[in-house]
Amino acid sequence: MAAYLLKRLLLLGPVLLGLSAMVFALVSLVPGDPALALLGPYATPERVAELHRELGLDGPLPLRYATWLGNVLHGELGRSYSLNRPVLDTVLERLGPTLLLAGTALVLATLLGLVAGAVSAVHRQRWPDRVLTLLSLTGLSTPAFWLALLLVSVLAVQARFFPVSGMSSSHGPRAGGVLDLLHHLALPALSLAFIAAGIIARVTRTAMLEVLGQGYIRNARARGIPEDQLFYRHAFRNAVVSVIPVIGLQAGFVLGGAVYIETVFQWPGLGRMLVDAILARDLLLVQGGVLVVATSYVLINLCTDLLQRALDPRAQA
Amino acid sequence: MGLVAVAAIVLPALLAPVLPLKDPDITRLDQRLLPPLSEGFLLGTDSLGRDLLSRLLWGTRVSLAVALLGTGLAAAAGTLIGLAAAWYRRLVDALLMRGIDVLMAFPYLLLALSIVAVLGPGLRNATLAIALVNIPFFARTVRGAALSLREQEFLAAARLSGLSDARILATELLPNVLPLILVTLASTIGWMVLETAGLSFLGLGAQPPQADLGSMLGQGRVLLATASHVALLPGGVLFVLVVGLNLLGDGARDALDPRVSGTGADTLTPTLSRGEREFVRDHTVLRVSGLTTGFVSAGSFLPAVRKIDLVIRPGESVALVGESGSGKSLTALSLLGLIEPPGLILEGSIRLLGEELRGTPSSRLQRLRGRHIGYVPQDPMTSLNPLFTVGEQLIESLTVHQPLGREEARSRAISLLESVRIPDASRRLEAWPHELSGGMRQRVAIALALAHEPELLIADEPTTGLDVTTQAQVLDLLRELCQRKGTALLFITHDFGVVSELCERVVVLYAGEVVEEAATEVLLRNPRHPYTRRLLACVPRLGEPERTLEAIPGQPPRLEERPPGCAFAPRCTFAQPRCQQTPVVLSEHGTAHHVRCLRAGDEEEAA
Amino acid sequence: MSDVVLEAKELTRHFGGGWSLSGRKPPIRAVEGVSLAVRRGRTLGVVGESGCGKSTMARMMVGLLEPTAGSLLLDGRPVGPLRGQARRDYHRRVQLVFQDPLGSLNPRRTVAQILEAPLVGLGRDDRETRRRKVERMVEQVGLRPEHLHRYPHEFSGGQAQRIVIGRALILEPEVLVLDEPVSALDVSIQAQILSLLRELRQRLGLTYVFISHDLAVVEGLCDEVAVMYLGRVVEQASREALFRSPRHPYTRTLLSAIPVPGRRGHRLPLLGEPPSPAAPPPGCAWAPRCYRAEARCDRDAPALTDDSESHLTACHFAHDSEPDAALTVPASASEASAAGPPAGPPGPPDR
């Protein structure tokens, strides 16, 4: 395991390098003067010239990349012209809420998906299966932003069960507390989780059915192992191992989907910041945000790989 | 159903130019935000007084066109990359796949957002971004399929045929990958619709006045409290469209992937006459009579095992011999009550130690299995759960039928492993199945089957996948254990050599019927049924190289094409017209020698 | 020897191996210095259990795998790297029949297309000639003309193997390498294919390299037999010599382990498990399981040595006279006498 971890960490290097190169290319390959792109349309010629000197923008591309990478490694992500403050500060400030939202949604989706998929497989071709299959199909066919709008319109605007937007209340008895946070988190997390849960449920069902058709399940049955034990001890465990990479992928979908949800719910996270930055063509901010989100995604996938390996003895051979 | 949903939306959208619709872009500020079913505006108007129905249909056209284009681009590029990586392997593969890895290191939507950020908002850029983001998915799928096809021998054969690389790619590889590409396409297109709509929703796709479903939703968002239909209607259309597309995708996958085909047989539950339990022991371990098992297919029943009678006495070892498709494995599974749909036991009685198993509740069957009947399966590679250690599986089997403490179960498991002569048994308890050789796994399977010293052991070709030397060791082990513990053995095999090593009595199956049954020496010395004779004549024997092997002409009958008379008649050199007319019964010729052949009787009369 | 068509000289093939984080991984030594000579019009059998390298050998002999070391000679001339025209020329003369008939047929092409492919690859015949050749071949392998337009999955295993044989023969090669051609088939079908192979050999004057794990089948078909164990040939002789008086203890054990109808349990004792080809024993590979092994067997690997009658054996005891227990015991002998041959070591069959 230790050797594998080392190997995976070493492999992480090239991926992160490639990732950073792409993020860098994002800004450098913009048609026109990158300095203009970085400083925004209202920059003075003096400031543009200054930036050219600062970033060595007149130098060859690889050299510029090296300079940029050096800066990134020192935590220097530049300055956002639209917000007029350091990119790093903004990104870090926004990272927390996004991770909270995406993490909650992912945990919710995993729990719902695994249970629904397993129940579906155990009762295959009967009504619990039909209902759950329909639900998961709905899940993966629903536009996340539409679902969010629906929930807001019904549960927040009309029924007033939940707050319409934001992360906390500015006044009221619970303002700023944990309960208040959860109250605000419920709808966004649920809308985000629904889709991922649909996909996880489908994959789990297929994996369970595949495992249930295996020779070792039949042999366990031939030894008199009770059905419940077969389903939940043998088949479920084997199915989970093959579902884990899918959960890792869902982390990507959830992080991406957060962009919509944060927009609808005015959640102060990275996603909304990115959309605003793109619309304002604040490329340095986009660059910083993408770099941070992509890096966390890579790390999440590393974790799911390690988890799968820990659960599957065959992978350790 | 998916087709209906898709058609309901796609058809009007396609027909939009010829339908009597209002111009979607004409603004009428005096008729803003009319609710649905207003005069002249079936679905109402938006914030600029534009007709919603017309805008919906035109918007759907845009959404669909963008999604189709994006999917097509992604599929084409992904297929090229995947095929190139799989075909050239080595450096090309490494470079392409590392590139794909980097692309995949970005969360999906984020990458699309970044690309739009660089290229600037707009429908064309959004399409490009979505296509680019989906390339890795196609590339990986195609590469995976192509790599596994590369290992297929027909590609090696194509190289031996002297075909050029280009021709092999075009005629051998691509046609086999194409269905997969289509399925992937079908199941991706729903996503594509959602993604492009998402970008437009954020204001990064379609730019006003042009609208697609996503941008309409985005514009309606601010009006949620006042005129919710402006936002909810496009969302609804989007949802129905994507559900339809996904259903179609599922249909396409099911049609092309035979693995996930569901059968309708589950609904056909047999009405079982619940046999009365008889506790009188008649000195048989197993008494099967009139067992008929088969498959339900297209509403009709195809028997694969026909009216089999079988008696096994305590400590006896009986061989069930037949070629593939003769119904021997199905018989074994019937005895264990492990027939699953579309399989079905139609009729017959199975008595284990005097107790009727047909109609027995499954909880009772579960307690009998493992305790009174043991089962050793054919394939040692799939017989053990790969995620549990040998010890965990042994202990589980032990504690299922009797309460045992942790330590006690462990020491029983060790002594079981020792009894199947696995060296270093206590250490092997911690071993994972994949760490054991085929022979070792088969020993573990035997240990599992014998854990409760059952009265009957059913072994289904337990040595077929093993090497001759390993087979010899496993056969010795089985014989010795059964003798020592007085276990009766039903040994299923196609190999007469193995039969004479192990069994006292032989039952020969052909096309699901017992055609001959006798003591092993009798049957080998004096086979009476023409099939048994010819089968024995086919087996090459060591030390008799000059003996000509007389092949049996033709093939065994398929389930649905069974001849009305003797099933072997079409391949039999002695067949007469009467053989083909009526079914032949199994009758006794000589002591305990049963033969299903009309000629056997004639021979006797002649003698 | 002018009658040798195809010759393998010291062929070696290793898989894997190389550096990783945990140090150098040992390569899998699938085939290690194997020499075989195939005589024109004769059939050479190569037998052994799974993992002995016989299939790797077959793939090297038809040029599907490149040897790590060693060389192939066709008509005494070295066969160079098989690329382009050289590959096509070689495959016109040497062809392969695969083990899994259905896996070696493209499921999306008809029988006619499959049989025609090698002729298309050759690019010499026009459409009409190709059609005639295909029709003739279908008949030769015992299929009917109406089968031409069906797809592989419509055929049973035996019929599919006929198609595979037809495809291999359509270029009229001289040498046919058959890799376990009948082991996936039922006995009655196996007999059909074996008799077809015999008939074709005689009619077309073919030379076969017949790879199998089934000694009884090999005895019925082959003129000369090589026995492989863990990547090496341990014994090679004419059929009569090998089956009547096997010299290597492995060959003897193998012969005695085959269950024969009507015979019961007269086996040489068998010890332990086969070793991994990644970590072969230092001395004789068979020594850990051998009933005759002595200390020197674990130390020195015996070379494959020839006696006067070109009976090659790789065993330190090959030329000792040994009272042959297993094969001279009459069929009626009791269980007790099978417990161990006089020369064997004491102890149970399993250690």
PDB file of N, CA, C and O in Angstrom, chain B residues 489-516:
ATOM      1  N   LEU B 489     -21.876 -39.499  -3.582  1.00  0.00           N
ATOM      2  CA  LEU B 489     -21.319 -38.539  -4.536  1.00  0.00           C
ATOM      3  C   LEU B 489     -22.074 -38.609  -5.854  1.00  0.00           C
ATOM      4  O   LEU B 489     -22.271 -39.691  -6.409  1.00  0.00           O
ATOM      5  N   LEU B 490     -22.530 -37.460  -6.319  1.00  0.00           N
ATOM      6  CA  LEU B 490     -23.049 -37.377  -7.683  1.00  0.00           C
ATOM      7  C   LEU B 490     -22.019 -36.575  -8.465  1.00  0.00           C
ATOM      8  O   LEU B 490     -21.838 -35.379  -8.242  1.00  0.00           O
ATOM      9  N   PHE B 491     -21.335 -37.256  -9.373  1.00  0.00           N
ATOM     10  CA  PHE B 491     -20.214 -36.650 -10.058  1.00  0.00           C
ATOM     11  C   PHE B 491     -20.595 -36.397 -11.509  1.00  0.00           C
ATOM     12  O   PHE B 491     -20.897 -37.322 -12.249  1.00  0.00           O
ATOM     13  N   ILE B 492     -20.582 -35.131 -11.889  1.00  0.00           N
ATOM     14  CA  ILE B 492     -21.003 -34.773 -13.234  1.00  0.00           C
ATOM     15  C   ILE B 492     -19.780 -34.564 -14.100  1.00  0.00           C
ATOM     16  O   ILE B 492     -18.857 -33.833 -13.708  1.00  0.00           O
ATOM     17  N   THR B 493     -19.730 -35.222 -15.245  1.00  0.00           N
ATOM     18  CA  THR B 493     -18.522 -35.146 -16.057  1.00  0.00           C
ATOM     19  C   THR B 493     -18.826 -35.518 -17.499  1.00  0.00           C
ATOM     20  O   THR B 493     -19.905 -35.996 -17.824  1.00  0.00           O
ATOM     21  N   HIS B 494     -17.860 -35.247 -18.383  1.00  0.00           N
ATOM     22  CA  HIS B 494     -17.984 -35.727 -19.755  1.00  0.00           C
ATOM     23  C   HIS B 494     -16.896 -36.755 -20.043  1.00  0.00           C
ATOM     24  O   HIS B 494     -16.764 -37.245 -21.136  1.00  0.00           O
ATOM     25  N   ASP B 495     -16.099 -37.055 -19.028  1.00  0.00           N
ATOM     26  CA  ASP B 495     -14.880 -37.819 -19.238  1.00  0.00           C
ATOM     27  C   ASP B 495     -15.018 -39.232 -18.655  1.00  0.00           C
ATOM     28  O   ASP B 495     -15.073 -39.407 -17.436  1.00  0.00           O
ATOM     29  N   PHE B 496     -15.072 -40.225 -19.526  1.00  0.00           N
ATOM     30  CA  PHE B 496     -15.235 -41.603 -19.057  1.00  0.00           C
ATOM     31  C   PHE B 496     -14.022 -42.081 -18.265  1.00  0.00           C
ATOM     32  O   PHE B 496     -14.128 -42.948 -17.408  1.00  0.00           O
ATOM     33  N   GLY B 497     -12.879 -41.505 -18.560  1.00  0.00           N
ATOM     34  CA  GLY B 497     -11.688 -41.876 -17.810  1.00  0.00           C
ATOM     35  C   GLY B 497     -11.851 -41.515 -16.344  1.00  0.00           C
ATOM     36  O   GLY B 497     -11.593 -42.324 -15.451  1.00  0.00           O
ATOM     37  N   VAL B 498     -12.322 -40.294 -16.096  1.00  0.00           N
ATOM     38  CA  VAL B 498     -12.534 -39.842 -14.728  1.00  0.00           C
ATOM     39  C   VAL B 498     -13.599 -40.703 -14.052  1.00  0.00           C
ATOM     40  O   VAL B 498     -13.486 -41.061 -12.875  1.00  0.00           O
ATOM     41  N   VAL B 499     -14.627 -41.080 -14.826  1.00  0.00           N
ATOM     42  CA  VAL B 499     -15.702 -41.908 -14.285  1.00  0.00           C
ATOM     43  C   VAL B 499     -15.143 -43.204 -13.720  1.00  0.00           C
ATOM     44  O   VAL B 499     -15.458 -43.596 -12.598  1.00  0.00           O
ATOM     45  N   SER B 500     -14.283 -43.848 -14.474  1.00  0.00           N
ATOM     46  CA  SER B 500     -13.836 -45.142 -13.983  1.00  0.00           C
ATOM     47  C   SER B 500     -12.846 -44.994 -12.836  1.00  0.00           C
ATOM     48  O   SER B 500     -12.615 -45.922 -12.086  1.00  0.00           O
ATOM     49  N   GLU B 501     -12.271 -43.804 -12.683  1.00  0.00           N
ATOM     50  CA  GLU B 501     -11.427 -43.560 -11.522  1.00  0.00           C
ATOM     51  C   GLU B 501     -12.245 -43.510 -10.238  1.00  0.00           C
ATOM     52  O   GLU B 501     -11.755 -43.806  -9.165  1.00  0.00           O
ATOM     53  N   LEU B 502     -13.487 -43.024 -10.352  1.00  0.00           N
ATOM     54  CA  LEU B 502     -14.165 -42.534  -9.164  1.00  0.00           C
ATOM     55  C   LEU B 502     -15.507 -43.180  -8.870  1.00  0.00           C
ATOM     56  O   LEU B 502     -15.904 -43.263  -7.715  1.00  0.00           O
ATOM     57  N   CYS B 503     -16.238 -43.627  -9.891  1.00  0.00           N
ATOM     58  CA  CYS B 503     -17.654 -43.916  -9.673  1.00  0.00           C
ATOM     59  C   CYS B 503     -18.016 -45.389  -9.839  1.00  0.00           C
ATOM     60  O   CYS B 503     -17.428 -46.100 -10.636  1.00  0.00           O
ATOM     61  N   GLU B 504     -19.013 -45.791  -9.073  1.00  0.00           N
ATOM     62  CA  GLU B 504     -19.463 -47.176  -9.138  1.00  0.00           C
ATOM     63  C   GLU B 504     -20.532 -47.359 -10.197  1.00  0.00           C
ATOM     64  O   GLU B 504     -20.664 -48.431 -10.775  1.00  0.00           O
ATOM     65  N   ARG B 505     -21.326 -46.322 -10.406  1.00  0.00           N
ATOM     66  CA  ARG B 505     -22.440 -46.449 -11.320  1.00  0.00           C
ATOM     67  C   ARG B 505     -22.431 -45.251 -12.256  1.00  0.00           C
ATOM     68  O   ARG B 505     -22.024 -44.159 -11.865  1.00  0.00           O
ATOM     69  N   VAL B 506     -22.907 -45.447 -13.499  1.00  0.00           N
ATOM     70  CA  VAL B 506     -22.898 -44.374 -14.481  1.00  0.00           C
ATOM     71  C   VAL B 506     -24.296 -44.154 -15.033  1.00  0.00           C
ATOM     72  O   VAL B 506     -25.004 -45.118 -15.349  1.00  0.00           O
ATOM     73  N   VAL B 507     -24.693 -42.918 -15.150  1.00  0.00           N
ATOM     74  CA  VAL B 507     -25.927 -42.557 -15.825  1.00  0.00           C
ATOM     75  C   VAL B 507     -25.529 -41.701 -17.022  1.00  0.00           C
ATOM     76  O   VAL B 507     -24.840 -40.698 -16.859  1.00  0.00           O
ATOM     77  N   VAL B 508     -25.930 -42.125 -18.237  1.00  0.00           N
ATOM     78  CA  VAL B 508     -25.548 -41.375 -19.434  1.00  0.00           C
ATOM     79  C   VAL B 508     -26.738 -40.542 -19.897  1.00  0.00           C
ATOM     80  O   VAL B 508     -27.845 -41.050 -20.057  1.00  0.00           O
ATOM     81  N   LEU B 509     -26.489 -39.265 -20.094  1.00  0.00           N
ATOM     82  CA  LEU B 509     -27.546 -38.358 -20.557  1.00  0.00           C
ATOM     83  C   LEU B 509     -27.321 -38.014 -22.020  1.00  0.00           C
ATOM     84  O   LEU B 509     -26.187 -37.804 -22.456  1.00  0.00           O
ATOM     85  N   TYR B 510     -28.427 -37.938 -22.779  1.00  0.00           N
ATOM     86  CA  TYR B 510     -28.360 -37.392 -24.125  1.00  0.00           C
ATOM     87  C   TYR B 510     -29.610 -36.561 -24.348  1.00  0.00           C
ATOM     88  O   TYR B 510     -30.723 -37.041 -24.116  1.00  0.00           O
ATOM     89  N   ALA B 511     -29.431 -35.337 -24.772  1.00  0.00           N
ATOM     90  CA  ALA B 511     -30.547 -34.421 -25.034  1.00  0.00           C
ATOM     91  C   ALA B 511     -31.535 -34.387 -23.868  1.00  0.00           C
ATOM     92  O   ALA B 511     -32.745 -34.409 -24.065  1.00  0.00           O
ATOM     93  N   GLY B 512     -31.010 -34.379 -22.653  1.00  0.00           N
ATOM     94  CA  GLY B 512     -31.866 -34.220 -21.486  1.00  0.00           C
ATOM     95  C   GLY B 512     -32.519 -35.489 -20.984  1.00  0.00           C
ATOM     96  O   GLY B 512     -33.314 -35.437 -20.051  1.00  0.00           O
ATOM     97  N   GLU B 513     -32.218 -36.615 -21.598  1.00  0.00           N
ATOM     98  CA  GLU B 513     -32.832 -37.870 -21.166  1.00  0.00           C
ATOM     99  C   GLU B 513     -31.759 -38.861 -20.731  1.00  0.00           C
ATOM    100  O   GLU B 513     -30.658 -38.857 -21.272  1.00  0.00           O
ATOM    101  N   VAL B 514     -32.119 -39.712 -19.778  1.00  0.00           N
ATOM    102  CA  VAL B 514     -31.226 -40.811 -19.433  1.00  0.00           C
ATOM    103  C   VAL B 514     -31.324 -41.826 -20.556  1.00  0.00           C
ATOM    104  O   VAL B 514     -32.414 -42.298 -20.871  1.00  0.00           O
ATOM    105  N   VAL B 515     -30.195 -42.125 -21.235  1.00  0.00           N
ATOM    106  CA  VAL B 515     -30.269 -43.127 -22.293  1.00  0.00           C
ATOM    107  C   VAL B 515     -29.722 -44.468 -21.833  1.00  0.00           C
ATOM    108  O   VAL B 515     -30.054 -45.509 -22.394  1.00  0.00           O
ATOM    109  N   GLU B 516     -28.870 -44.445 -20.797  1.00  0.00           N
ATOM    110  CA  GLU B 516     -28.349 -45.720 -20.317  1.00  0.00           C
ATOM    111  C   GLU B 516     -27.871 -45.548 -18.884  1.00  0.00           C
ATOM    112  O   GLU B 516     -27.377 -44.492 -18.498  1.00  0.00           O
TER     113      GLU B 516
END
